[in-house]
CSV table of C-alpha atoms in Angstrom, one decimal:
chain,number,residue,atom,x,y,z
A,66,MET,CA,0.0,0.0,0.0
A,67,ALA,CA,1.4,3.4,-0.9
A,68,THR,CA,2.2,5.6,2.1
A,69,PRO,CA,0.4,8.9,2.1
A,70,THR,CA,2.7,11.8,1.2
A,71,ALA,CA,3.3,14.5,3.8
A,72,ASP,CA,1.5,17.8,3.2
A,73,PRO,CA,4.2,20.1,2.0
A,74,VAL,CA,2.5,23.2,3.5
A,75,ASP,CA,2.2,21.5,6.8
A,76,ALA,CA,5.9,20.6,6.7
A,77,LEU,CA,6.8,24.2,5.7
A,78,ILE,CA,4.8,25.6,8.6
A,79,LYS,CA,6.6,23.2,11.0
A,80,SER,CA,9.9,24.6,9.7
A,81,ILE,CA,9.0,28.2,10.8
A,82,ARG,CA,10.3,28.8,14.3
A,83,ILE,CA,7.4,29.9,16.4
A,84,PRO,CA,8.6,30.9,19.9
A,85,PRO,CA,7.0,28.9,22.6
A,86,ARG,CA,4.6,30.6,25.1
A,87,PRO,CA,6.8,32.1,27.9
A,88,SER,CA,6.1,30.4,31.3
A,89,LEU,CA,5.5,33.8,32.8
A,90,LEU,CA,2.6,34.3,30.4
A,91,ALA,CA,1.2,30.9,31.1
A,92,ASP,CA,1.2,31.6,34.8
A,93,MET,CA,-0.4,34.9,34.3
A,94,GLN,CA,-3.1,33.5,32.1
A,95,ARG,CA,-3.8,30.8,34.6
A,96,GLU,CA,-4.4,33.4,37.3
A,97,LEU,CA,-6.6,35.5,35.0
A,98,ALA,CA,-8.7,32.5,34.2
A,99,ALA,CA,-9.5,31.9,37.9
A,100,ASP,CA,-13.0,32.8,39.2
A,101,ASP,CA,-11.6,35.7,41.2
A,102,PRO,CA,-8.1,36.7,39.8
A,103,SER,CA,-5.9,38.1,42.5
A,104,PRO,CA,-4.0,41.4,41.8
A,105,ASP,CA,-1.5,40.3,44.4
A,106,ALA,CA,-0.8,37.0,42.6
A,107,ILE,CA,-0.5,38.9,39.3
A,108,GLY,CA,2.0,41.3,41.0
A,109,ARG,CA,4.1,38.4,42.3
A,110,ILE,CA,4.2,36.8,38.8
A,111,VAL,CA,5.4,40.1,37.2
A,112,ALA,CA,7.9,40.7,40.0
A,113,ARG,CA,9.7,37.4,39.2
A,114,ASP,CA,11.4,39.2,36.2
A,115,VAL,CA,13.1,42.4,37.3
A,116,GLY,CA,13.6,43.6,33.8
A,117,MET,CA,9.9,43.1,33.0
A,118,SER,CA,8.8,44.9,36.1
A,119,GLY,CA,10.9,47.9,35.2
A,120,ALA,CA,9.7,47.9,31.6
A,121,LEU,CA,6.0,47.5,32.7
A,122,LEU,CA,6.3,50.4,35.1
A,123,LYS,CA,7.8,52.6,32.5
A,124,LEU,CA,5.0,51.7,30.1
A,125,ALA,CA,2.2,52.0,32.7
A,126,ASN,CA,3.5,55.6,33.4
A,127,SER,CA,3.7,56.7,29.8
A,128,SER,CA,1.2,59.4,28.9
A,129,PHE,CA,-0.8,57.0,26.8
A,130,TYR,CA,-1.6,54.4,29.5
A,131,GLY,CA,-1.0,56.3,32.8
A,132,GLY,CA,-3.4,58.8,34.1
A,133,LYS,CA,-2.2,61.8,36.1
A,134,ARG,CA,-1.0,59.5,38.9
A,135,LYS,CA,2.4,57.9,38.6
A,136,ALA,CA,2.7,54.3,39.7
A,137,LYS,CA,5.7,53.7,41.9
A,138,SER,CA,5.4,49.9,42.1
A,139,ILE,CA,3.9,47.0,40.2
A,140,GLU,CA,1.1,46.9,42.8
A,141,GLN,CA,0.2,50.5,42.1
A,142,ALA,CA,0.3,49.9,38.3
A,143,ILE,CA,-2.2,47.1,38.8
A,144,LEU,CA,-4.3,49.3,41.0
A,145,PHE,CA,-4.3,52.2,38.5
A,146,LEU,CA,-4.6,50.2,35.2
A,147,GLY,CA,-6.5,47.1,36.2
A,148,ILE,CA,-5.2,43.5,35.9
A,149,ASN,CA,-6.4,43.0,32.3
A,150,GLN,CA,-4.5,46.0,31.0
A,151,VAL,CA,-1.4,45.1,33.0
A,152,ALA,CA,-1.6,41.5,31.6
A,153,SER,CA,-1.9,42.9,28.1
A,154,LEU,CA,1.1,45.2,28.5
A,155,MET,CA,3.1,42.3,29.9
A,156,THR,CA,2.1,40.0,27.0
A,157,GLY,CA,3.5,42.7,24.6
A,158,LEU,CA,6.7,43.0,26.5
A,159,LEU,CA,7.2,39.2,26.4
A,160,ALA,CA,6.5,39.1,22.7
A,161,ARG,CA,9.2,41.8,22.2
A,162,GLN,CA,11.6,39.6,24.1
A,163,ALA,CA,10.7,36.4,22.3
A,164,ILE,CA,10.5,37.6,18.7
A,165,ALA,CA,13.8,38.6,17.1
A,166,THR,CA,13.6,41.8,15.1
A,167,ASP,CA,17.3,42.5,14.5
A,168,ASN,CA,16.9,42.5,10.7
A,169,ALA,CA,17.5,45.9,9.2
A,170,ALA,CA,14.1,45.7,7.4
A,171,LEU,CA,12.5,45.3,10.8
A,172,ALA,CA,14.1,48.3,12.6
A,173,ASN,CA,10.8,50.0,13.3
A,174,PHE,CA,8.7,46.9,13.8
A,175,TRP,CA,8.0,47.2,17.5
A,176,ASP,CA,7.6,51.0,17.3
A,177,ILE,CA,4.9,50.7,14.7
A,178,SER,CA,3.3,47.7,16.6
A,179,GLY,CA,3.3,49.7,19.8
A,180,ARG,CA,1.8,52.7,18.1
A,181,ARG,CA,-0.9,50.6,16.5
A,182,ALA,CA,-1.7,49.0,19.9
A,183,GLN,CA,-1.9,52.5,21.5
A,184,ALA,CA,-4.2,53.7,18.7
A,185,MET,CA,-6.4,50.7,19.1
A,186,VAL,CA,-6.8,51.3,22.8
A,187,TYR,CA,-7.7,54.9,22.1
A,188,LEU,CA,-10.3,53.9,19.5
A,189,SER,CA,-11.8,51.1,21.6
A,190,ARG,CA,-12.3,53.6,24.5
A,191,ARG,CA,-13.4,56.5,22.3
A,192,LEU,CA,-16.0,54.5,20.3
A,193,ARG,CA,-16.8,52.2,23.2
A,194,ILE,CA,-16.2,49.1,21.1
A,195,GLY,CA,-14.9,45.9,22.7
A,196,GLU,CA,-12.3,45.7,25.5
A,197,PRO,CA,-9.3,48.0,25.3
A,198,ASP,CA,-6.9,45.3,26.6
A,199,VAL,CA,-8.0,43.0,23.8
A,200,ALA,CA,-7.6,45.8,21.2
A,201,HIS,CA,-4.1,46.4,22.6
A,202,THR,CA,-3.1,42.8,22.3
A,203,PHE,CA,-4.4,42.5,18.8
A,204,GLY,CA,-2.6,45.7,17.8
A,205,LEU,CA,0.7,44.4,19.0
A,206,PHE,CA,0.4,40.9,17.6
A,207,CYS,CA,-1.4,41.3,14.2
A,208,ASP,CA,1.9,41.5,12.3
A,209,THR,CA,4.1,39.2,14.4
A,210,GLY,CA,4.1,36.7,11.5
A,211,VAL,CA,6.3,39.2,9.5
A,212,PRO,CA,9.5,38.8,11.6
A,213,LEU,CA,9.0,35.0,11.8
A,214,LEU,CA,8.7,34.8,8.0
A,215,MET,CA,11.7,37.1,7.5
A,216,ASP,CA,13.7,34.8,9.7
A,217,ARG,CA,12.6,31.7,7.7
A,218,PHE,CA,12.9,33.0,4.1
A,219,PRO,CA,15.9,35.0,2.8
A,220,GLY,CA,13.7,36.7,0.1
A,221,TYR,CA,10.8,37.6,2.3
A,222,ALA,CA,11.7,41.3,2.7
A,223,ASP,CA,11.2,41.7,-1.1
A,224,THR,CA,7.9,39.9,-0.9
A,225,PHE,CA,6.7,42.1,1.9
A,226,ALA,CA,7.7,45.3,0.2
A,227,ALA,CA,6.0,44.3,-3.1
A,228,ALA,CA,2.8,43.1,-1.3
A,229,ALA,CA,2.7,46.5,0.6
A,230,GLU,CA,2.5,48.3,-2.8
A,231,ASP,CA,-0.1,46.0,-4.4
A,232,THR,CA,-3.2,48.2,-4.7
A,233,GLU,CA,-5.5,45.5,-6.0
A,234,ARG,CA,-5.0,42.1,-4.4
A,235,PRO,CA,-5.1,41.2,-0.7
A,236,PHE,CA,-1.7,41.7,1.0
A,237,THR,CA,-1.4,37.9,1.7
A,238,ALA,CA,-1.9,36.9,-2.0
A,239,LEU,CA,1.8,37.5,-3.0
A,240,GLU,CA,3.0,35.9,0.2
A,241,ASP,CA,1.0,32.7,-0.5
A,242,GLU,CA,2.2,32.6,-4.1
A,243,ARG,CA,5.9,32.9,-3.2
A,244,HIS,CA,6.1,31.2,0.2
A,245,SER,CA,3.0,28.9,0.4
A,246,THR,CA,2.0,30.7,3.6
A,247,ASN,CA,1.5,34.3,4.8
A,248,HIS,CA,2.1,36.5,7.8
A,249,ALA,CA,-1.5,36.4,8.9
A,250,ALA,CA,-1.6,32.6,9.1
A,251,ILE,CA,1.7,32.5,11.0
A,252,GLY,CA,0.6,35.3,13.4
A,253,CYS,CA,-2.6,33.4,14.1
A,254,LEU,CA,-0.6,30.3,14.9
A,255,LEU,CA,1.6,32.2,17.3
A,256,ALA,CA,-1.5,33.8,19.0
A,257,ARG,CA,-3.1,30.3,19.5
A,258,ASN,CA,0.2,28.8,20.8
A,259,TRP,CA,0.4,31.7,23.3
A,260,GLY,CA,-3.1,31.2,24.5
A,261,LEU,CA,-4.4,34.6,23.3
A,262,SER,CA,-8.2,35.0,23.0
A,263,SER,CA,-9.9,33.5,20.0
A,264,ASP,CA,-11.1,36.9,18.8
A,265,VAL,CA,-7.5,38.0,18.7
A,266,SER,CA,-6.2,35.0,16.8
A,267,TRP,CA,-9.1,35.0,14.3
A,268,ALA,CA,-8.7,38.7,13.7
A,269,ILE,CA,-5.0,38.2,13.1
A,270,LEU,CA,-5.9,35.6,10.5
A,271,HIS,CA,-8.3,37.8,8.7
A,272,HIS,CA,-6.9,41.3,9.3
A,273,GLN,CA,-6.2,42.0,5.7
A,274,ASP,CA,-9.3,40.2,4.3
A,275,TYR,CA,-11.9,42.9,4.1
A,276,SER,CA,-14.6,40.6,2.9
A,277,VAL,CA,-15.2,39.7,6.6
A,278,PHE,CA,-17.1,43.0,7.0
A,279,ASP,CA,-19.9,41.5,4.9
A,280,ASP,CA,-19.7,38.0,6.5
A,281,GLY,CA,-22.3,37.6,9.2
A,282,ALA,CA,-20.7,34.3,10.2
A,283,THR,CA,-17.6,36.2,11.5
A,284,GLY,CA,-18.1,37.4,15.0
A,285,ASP,CA,-18.5,41.1,15.8
A,286,GLY,CA,-15.5,41.0,18.1
A,287,VAL,CA,-13.3,39.9,15.2
A,288,ARG,CA,-14.7,42.4,12.7
A,289,SER,CA,-14.5,45.3,15.1
A,290,LEU,CA,-10.8,44.6,15.7
A,291,ILE,CA,-10.1,44.5,12.0
A,292,ALA,CA,-12.1,47.7,11.4
A,293,LEU,CA,-10.3,49.5,14.3
A,294,SER,CA,-6.9,48.3,13.0
A,295,LEU,CA,-7.6,49.9,9.6
A,296,LEU,CA,-8.3,53.2,11.2
A,297,ALA,CA,-5.1,52.9,13.3
A,298,GLU,CA,-3.1,51.9,10.2
A,299,CYS,CA,-4.3,54.9,8.3
A,300,ALA,CA,-3.5,57.3,11.2
A,301,ILE,CA,0.0,55.8,11.5
A,302,GLN,CA,0.7,56.2,7.7
A,303,LYS,CA,-0.5,59.9,8.0
A,304,TYR,CA,1.7,60.4,11.0
A,305,GLN,CA,4.7,59.1,9.0
A,306,GLY,CA,4.0,61.6,6.3
A,307,LEU,CA,2.6,59.2,3.7
A,308,VAL,CA,-0.2,60.7,1.6
A,309,GLU,CA,-2.0,57.5,0.9
A,310,SER,CA,-2.5,54.2,2.8
A,311,VAL,CA,-2.8,51.3,0.4
A,312,GLU,CA,-4.7,49.1,2.9
A,313,TRP,CA,-7.1,52.0,3.8
A,314,ASN,CA,-7.9,52.4,0.1
A,315,LYS,CA,-8.7,48.6,-0.1
A,316,GLY,CA,-10.8,48.4,3.1
A,317,GLY,CA,-11.4,51.8,4.7
A,318,ASP,CA,-14.9,52.5,3.3
A,319,ARG,CA,-16.1,49.0,4.4
A,320,ALA,CA,-14.6,49.4,7.8
A,321,CYS,CA,-16.3,52.8,8.3
A,322,ALA,CA,-19.6,51.4,7.1
A,323,TYR,CA,-19.3,48.5,9.6
A,324,LEU,CA,-18.5,50.9,12.4
A,325,GLY,CA,-21.3,53.3,11.4
A,326,LEU,CA,-18.8,56.3,10.9
A,327,SER,CA,-19.5,59.1,8.5
A,328,ALA,CA,-16.6,60.6,6.5
A,329,GLU,CA,-16.5,63.6,8.8
A,330,GLU,CA,-16.5,61.4,12.0
A,331,THR,CA,-13.7,59.4,10.5
A,332,ASP,CA,-11.6,62.5,9.7
A,333,ASP,CA,-12.1,63.7,13.2
A,334,LEU,CA,-11.0,60.4,14.7
A,335,LEU,CA,-7.9,60.3,12.5
A,336,ASP,CA,-7.0,63.9,13.6
A,337,GLU,CA,-7.4,62.9,17.2
A,338,LEU,CA,-5.1,59.9,16.8
A,339,HIS,CA,-2.6,62.1,15.0
A,340,ASP,CA,-2.6,64.5,18.0
A,341,SER,CA,-2.3,61.6,20.5
A,342,PHE,CA,0.8,60.3,18.7
A,343,HIS,CA,2.4,63.8,19.0
A,344,ASN,CA,1.4,64.1,22.6
A,345,ASP,CA,3.1,60.8,23.5
A,346,HIS,CA,6.5,62.3,22.7
């Protein structure tokens, strides 16, 4: 009897190095899943890593996340921000530690991811859509497949640059053609391996597939994250001085229709985001 041939795509995906879930994150998620999560227990988990504790405090006290009060300890940061937001910030810091971005093409990767996450927290609060900590996590993780593919394929930087300029096809089409997988699929795999919420992992998988706005079978949580990320992306491009956003041209109108935003409301939101980016410096 002929032996079944191995699926080449499956073998390819196994060859891409996806960082394992950090034990600190697993412990934190276990505590958050408890019936009554303890801020003290979360504080103890964070405090196990001195570098993380310092980075978390710095982030918690940045103008974007901190209020007028400055947290002097992890306990105070948890008190001021709440355990979900602290957990979200920690997850982002752990991702930064685990995912190598020392390639020249990725010099600004975490800066842009961080800005997207901030913008999504702002939009989530401003439009009262979803949970800000979920929006933050999605904003940070939606492009994590990019550094993983860059690490795996020597020519991926060229693919990424070409896909970013394709005004017609979905971003992932050229990736699939050249590499038999794409950054959205790999990012989704990472999110699942790290135990992130299903809304986050599904939104990562579909974040550049704008047909989801018309698909009633896709949950509102997923579609909202994708719509907010398009607004965030457009604001970042404007902040960087780019006249046009290719992705916004592909999906912006559908995202605004889904969110129920008029052109005027959208312009106001983009201006607010632009101001918030400036104020964070």
